[in-house]
Tab-separated table of C-alpha atoms in Angstrom:
chain	number	residue	atom	x	y	z
A	1	GLY	CA	-5.143	-7.871	-0.683
A	2	ASP	CA	-3.418	-4.553	-1.120
A	3	SER	CA	0.196	-4.387	-0.020
A	4	VAL	CA	3.265	-2.180	-0.088
A	5	THR	CA	6.858	-3.371	-0.280
A	6	GLN	CA	9.775	-1.081	0.378
A	7	MET	CA	13.491	-1.678	0.574
A	8	GLU	CA	14.783	-2.791	3.908
A	9	GLY	CA	17.171	-0.632	5.821
A	10	PRO	CA	19.002	0.777	7.323
A	11	VAL	CA	20.279	2.814	4.421
A	12	THR	CA	23.474	4.654	5.311
A	13	LEU	CA	24.734	7.488	3.119
A	14	SER	CA	27.174	10.328	3.349
A	15	GLU	CA	25.944	13.901	3.299
A	16	GLU	CA	25.244	15.220	-0.220
A	17	ALA	CA	24.818	11.721	-1.637
A	18	PHE	CA	21.921	10.799	-3.942
A	19	LEU	CA	19.093	8.916	-2.275
A	20	THR	CA	16.678	6.348	-3.655
A	21	ILE	CA	14.312	4.338	-1.495
A	22	ASN	CA	12.361	1.833	-3.541
A	23	CYS	CA	8.649	1.257	-3.046
A	24	THR	CA	6.330	-1.015	-5.020
A	25	TYR	CA	2.694	-1.758	-4.407
A	26	THR	CA	-0.018	-4.270	-5.186
A	27	ALA	CA	-3.545	-2.948	-5.363
A	28	THR	CA	-6.785	-3.146	-7.258
A	29	GLY	CA	-7.465	0.064	-9.093
A	30	TYR	CA	-5.323	3.152	-8.752
A	31	PRO	CA	-4.822	4.110	-5.138
A	32	SER	CA	-3.335	7.350	-3.863
A	33	LEU	CA	0.287	6.865	-2.830
A	34	PHE	CA	2.163	8.506	0.014
A	35	TRP	CA	5.536	8.869	1.639
A	36	TYR	CA	5.503	9.581	5.365
A	37	VAL	CA	8.544	10.399	7.481
A	38	GLN	CA	9.144	9.812	11.169
A	39	TYR	CA	11.994	11.867	12.598
A	40	PRO	CA	13.570	10.658	15.856
A	41	GLY	CA	11.232	11.320	18.764
A	42	GLU	CA	8.504	12.757	16.554
A	43	GLY	CA	5.237	11.595	15.054
A	44	LEU	CA	4.554	10.546	11.486
A	45	GLN	CA	4.425	13.402	9.011
A	46	LEU	CA	3.247	13.403	5.438
A	47	LEU	CA	6.247	14.047	3.180
A	48	LEU	CA	4.578	13.892	-0.239
A	49	LYS	CA	1.796	12.228	-2.139
A	50	ALA	CA	0.508	11.452	-5.618
A	51	THR	CA	-3.072	10.662	-6.482
A	52	LYS	CA	-2.890	9.404	-10.065
A	53	ALA	CA	-0.570	7.848	-12.588
A	54	ASP	CA	2.393	9.966	-13.688
A	55	ASP	CA	1.820	12.478	-10.882
A	56	LYS	CA	4.990	13.618	-9.175
A	57	GLY	CA	4.872	14.487	-5.508
A	58	SER	CA	7.604	16.710	-4.133
A	59	ASN	CA	8.533	18.351	-0.840
A	60	LYS	CA	11.735	19.434	0.930
A	61	GLY	CA	13.828	18.335	-2.075
A	62	PHE	CA	12.300	14.849	-2.095
A	63	GLU	CA	10.414	13.564	-5.142
A	64	ALA	CA	8.436	10.476	-6.076
A	65	THR	CA	6.599	9.671	-9.295
A	66	TYR	CA	3.519	7.445	-9.470
A	67	ARG	CA	4.429	4.769	-12.039
A	68	LYS	CA	1.404	2.678	-12.944
A	69	GLU	CA	3.275	0.442	-15.395
A	70	THR	CA	5.797	-0.659	-12.779
A	71	THR	CA	3.463	-0.170	-9.759
A	72	SER	CA	6.178	1.849	-8.095
A	73	PHE	CA	6.581	5.068	-6.129
A	74	HIS	CA	10.303	5.378	-5.459
A	75	LEU	CA	11.512	8.193	-3.214
A	76	GLU	CA	14.499	10.244	-4.427
A	77	LYS	CA	16.549	13.186	-3.262
A	78	GLY	CA	19.507	14.633	-5.059
A	79	SER	CA	21.601	15.670	-2.092
A	80	VAL	CA	20.789	14.406	1.397
A	81	GLN	CA	21.573	16.190	4.645
A	82	VAL	CA	22.182	14.905	8.149
A	83	SER	CA	18.782	16.316	9.100
A	84	ASP	CA	17.129	13.866	6.672
A	85	SER	CA	17.997	10.987	8.998
A	86	ALA	CA	14.653	9.402	9.837
A	87	VAL	CA	12.417	6.442	9.082
A	88	TYR	CA	10.539	6.681	5.780
A	89	PHE	CA	7.266	4.863	5.146
A	90	CYS	CA	5.607	4.269	1.794
A	91	ALA	CA	1.836	3.813	1.921
A	92	LEU	CA	-1.240	3.528	-0.250
A	93	GLN	CA	-4.810	4.486	0.528
A	94	ASN	CA	-7.266	1.748	-0.320
A	95	PRO	CA	-10.865	2.372	-1.433
A	96	ASN	CA	-11.971	2.175	2.216
A	97	TYR	CA	-9.686	5.129	3.074
A	98	GLN	CA	-7.351	2.913	5.075
A	99	LEU	CA	-3.614	3.476	4.754
A	100	ILE	CA	-1.699	0.288	3.917
A	101	TRP	CA	1.937	0.664	4.926
A	102	GLY	CA	5.332	-0.569	3.919
A	103	ALA	CA	7.665	-1.794	6.655
A	104	GLY	CA	9.617	1.466	6.799
A	105	THR	CA	13.201	2.249	5.822
A	106	LYS	CA	15.585	3.766	8.317
A	107	LEU	CA	17.868	6.346	6.699
A	108	ILE	CA	21.131	7.329	8.355
A	109	ILE	CA	23.089	10.246	6.935
A	110	LYS	CA	26.676	10.636	8.102
A	111	PRO	CA	28.424	14.018	7.971
B	1	GLY	CA	-5.072	22.413	19.937
B	2	ALA	CA	-2.578	22.739	17.134
B	3	GLY	CA	-2.280	19.032	16.403
B	4	VAL	CA	-3.580	15.597	17.257
B	5	SER	CA	-3.100	14.911	20.938
B	6	GLN	CA	-2.865	11.447	22.436
B	7	SER	CA	-2.752	10.395	26.062
B	8	PRO	CA	-1.100	8.877	27.883
B	9	SER	CA	2.186	8.974	25.995
B	10	ASN	CA	3.323	5.824	27.771
B	11	LYS	CA	1.362	3.134	29.534
B	12	VAL	CA	2.636	0.048	31.305
B	13	THR	CA	-0.035	-2.415	32.342
B	14	GLU	CA	-0.219	-5.901	33.705
B	15	LYS	CA	-1.432	-8.727	31.525
B	16	GLY	CA	-5.180	-9.164	31.888
B	17	LYS	CA	-5.936	-5.550	32.794
B	18	ASP	CA	-8.050	-3.206	30.667
B	19	VAL	CA	-6.576	-0.009	29.203
B	20	GLU	CA	-8.058	3.095	27.616
B	21	LEU	CA	-6.154	5.231	25.139
B	22	ARG	CA	-7.372	8.697	24.273
B	23	CYS	CA	-7.150	10.758	21.099
B	24	ASP	CA	-8.057	14.427	20.669
B	25	PRO	CA	-8.180	15.142	16.946
B	26	ILE	CA	-7.656	18.480	15.274
B	27	SER	CA	-10.769	20.587	15.696
B	28	GLY	CA	-13.123	20.331	12.740
B	29	HIS	CA	-11.620	17.136	11.356
B	30	THR	CA	-14.384	14.719	10.450
B	31	ALA	CA	-12.204	11.639	9.877
B	32	LEU	CA	-10.336	9.877	12.674
B	33	TYR	CA	-8.141	6.779	12.392
B	34	TRP	CA	-6.394	4.442	14.790
B	35	TYR	CA	-3.285	2.535	13.704
B	36	ARG	CA	-0.920	0.267	15.567
B	37	GLN	CA	2.843	0.187	15.111
B	38	SER	CA	4.538	-2.929	16.419
B	39	LEU	CA	7.915	-4.567	15.862
B	40	GLY	CA	6.509	-7.727	14.377
B	41	GLN	CA	3.684	-6.336	12.266
B	42	GLY	CA	4.750	-2.839	11.274
B	43	LEU	CA	1.968	-0.276	10.878
B	44	GLU	CA	-1.562	-1.695	10.807
B	45	PHE	CA	-4.953	-0.080	10.390
B	46	LEU	CA	-7.321	-0.633	13.305
B	47	ILE	CA	-10.458	1.492	12.949
B	48	TYR	CA	-11.779	4.518	11.038
B	49	PHE	CA	-14.486	7.010	11.981
B	50	GLN	CA	-16.003	9.349	9.401
B	51	GLY	CA	-18.499	11.906	10.619
B	52	ASN	CA	-21.671	10.282	11.880
B	53	SER	CA	-21.289	7.143	9.784
B	54	ALA	CA	-20.828	3.725	11.314
B	55	PRO	CA	-17.111	3.175	11.937
B	56	ASP	CA	-15.011	0.812	9.844
B	57	LYS	CA	-13.850	-1.706	12.448
B	58	SER	CA	-12.353	-4.149	9.970
B	59	GLY	CA	-8.817	-3.770	11.306
B	60	LEU	CA	-9.503	-4.547	14.948
B	61	PRO	CA	-7.505	-7.716	15.724
B	62	SER	CA	-9.924	-9.252	18.223
B	63	ASP	CA	-13.127	-8.572	20.142
B	64	ARG	CA	-10.992	-7.384	23.066
B	65	PHE	CA	-10.474	-4.175	21.085
B	66	SER	CA	-13.145	-1.511	20.801
B	67	ALA	CA	-13.260	2.192	20.085
B	68	GLU	CA	-15.739	4.986	20.249
B	69	ARG	CA	-15.840	8.580	19.175
B	70	THR	CA	-18.047	10.844	21.219
B	71	GLY	CA	-19.686	13.893	19.691
B	72	GLY	CA	-17.614	13.536	16.547
B	73	SER	CA	-14.497	14.628	18.398
B	74	VAL	CA	-12.540	12.759	21.088
B	75	SER	CA	-11.964	9.058	20.555
B	76	THR	CA	-11.126	6.320	23.041
B	77	LEU	CA	-9.560	2.995	22.113
B	78	THR	CA	-10.174	0.339	24.746
B	79	ILE	CA	-8.278	-2.919	25.040
B	80	GLN	CA	-9.767	-5.447	27.435
B	81	ARG	CA	-7.823	-8.226	29.122
B	82	THR	CA	-4.537	-7.061	27.635
B	83	GLN	CA	-2.065	-9.608	26.320
B	84	GLN	CA	1.668	-9.261	25.754
B	85	GLU	CA	1.154	-9.209	21.992
B	86	ASP	CA	-0.858	-6.003	22.431
B	87	SER	CA	2.389	-4.189	23.265
B	88	ALA	CA	2.850	-1.582	20.538
B	89	VAL	CA	2.630	2.107	19.766
B	90	TYR	CA	-0.974	3.094	19.119
B	91	LEU	CA	-1.275	5.997	16.693
B	92	CYS	CA	-4.241	8.240	16.129
B	93	ALA	CA	-4.670	10.413	13.043
B	94	SER	CA	-7.308	12.856	11.887
B	95	SER	CA	-8.097	14.519	8.591
B	96	LEU	CA	-10.460	17.220	7.460
B	97	ASP	CA	-12.231	14.688	5.291
B	98	LYS	CA	-11.614	11.172	4.084
B	99	ASP	CA	-9.631	12.300	1.012
B	100	THR	CA	-7.377	14.842	2.692
B	101	GLU	CA	-4.044	14.659	4.483
B	102	ALA	CA	-4.017	12.664	7.718
B	103	PHE	CA	-2.211	14.286	10.659
B	104	PHE	CA	-0.792	11.912	13.220
B	105	GLY	CA	-0.405	12.213	16.963
B	106	GLN	CA	2.757	11.210	18.802
B	107	GLY	CA	1.251	7.906	19.795
B	108	THR	CA	0.750	5.977	23.017
B	109	ARG	CA	3.416	3.389	23.760
B	110	LEU	CA	1.674	0.462	25.464
B	111	THR	CA	3.718	-2.151	27.260
B	112	VAL	CA	1.982	-5.203	28.670
B	113	VAL	CA	4.024	-6.999	31.320
C-alpha cells in the first residue's frame, strides 16, 4: 500500500541554519504531496503542497519539490528561526482522498 | 465559526464505557475526515464523508468505531466499549471539496483508564 517515510527526529539546529527534512513516498500513480506543521499547542496546519511532478510548493520560506524520479518531497528552508520549532509531517493523498502520513519530525531551533 | 471545532478537548473514560466525540466543520465544507494520532501508530485515517455520498469507512479499526454526519454538517465519532489502545488524539478535518486544502481541528485527547 501507499506509504510515506520521513527522517526521524528530533532535528536540532541553531537559528539561521539551513534545514532539510527528508521525505520519500511509495504510491501507485502520482499522488498530491503535502507538508503539514504542528506548532506546540496548536492543530495541524497545511504548510505547502505540490500536485504533480516537478511542482515546487513554497510558504513562509519553506520549499519542497515533487521529484517523481526519486519519489521524494524533501522540505527545505534557507535560514530557520526559533519560531519554526514544531513537528513537521509529510503526507500524500491517495486516490480515495485519504491522507497517508509520515511519522513526523520534531524540529528544535536554538537561539 | 472560523475553523473546525472539536469537543470535548479532553476526555478521560473508563475501559468498557462508550464515548462520543464531536466535530463542527467549517461552514460550507462538503468533505469531512476523521484521523487518529497515537504514539504507536502515528497519524491514521479513520473515515471520510463527502457530501451525500456513502462514507469511506475503510480506516475504522474495529466495529466498535462508528461515525455519522448529520445534515452534511456536524459529525460524531462514537467508540463503544473503549479499550486502552483507543487512547489517542482524534482529529477532525474539513475541506471545501475533496481536492482542496483540509483544515484541522485541535483534536480530542482521549484517555482510556
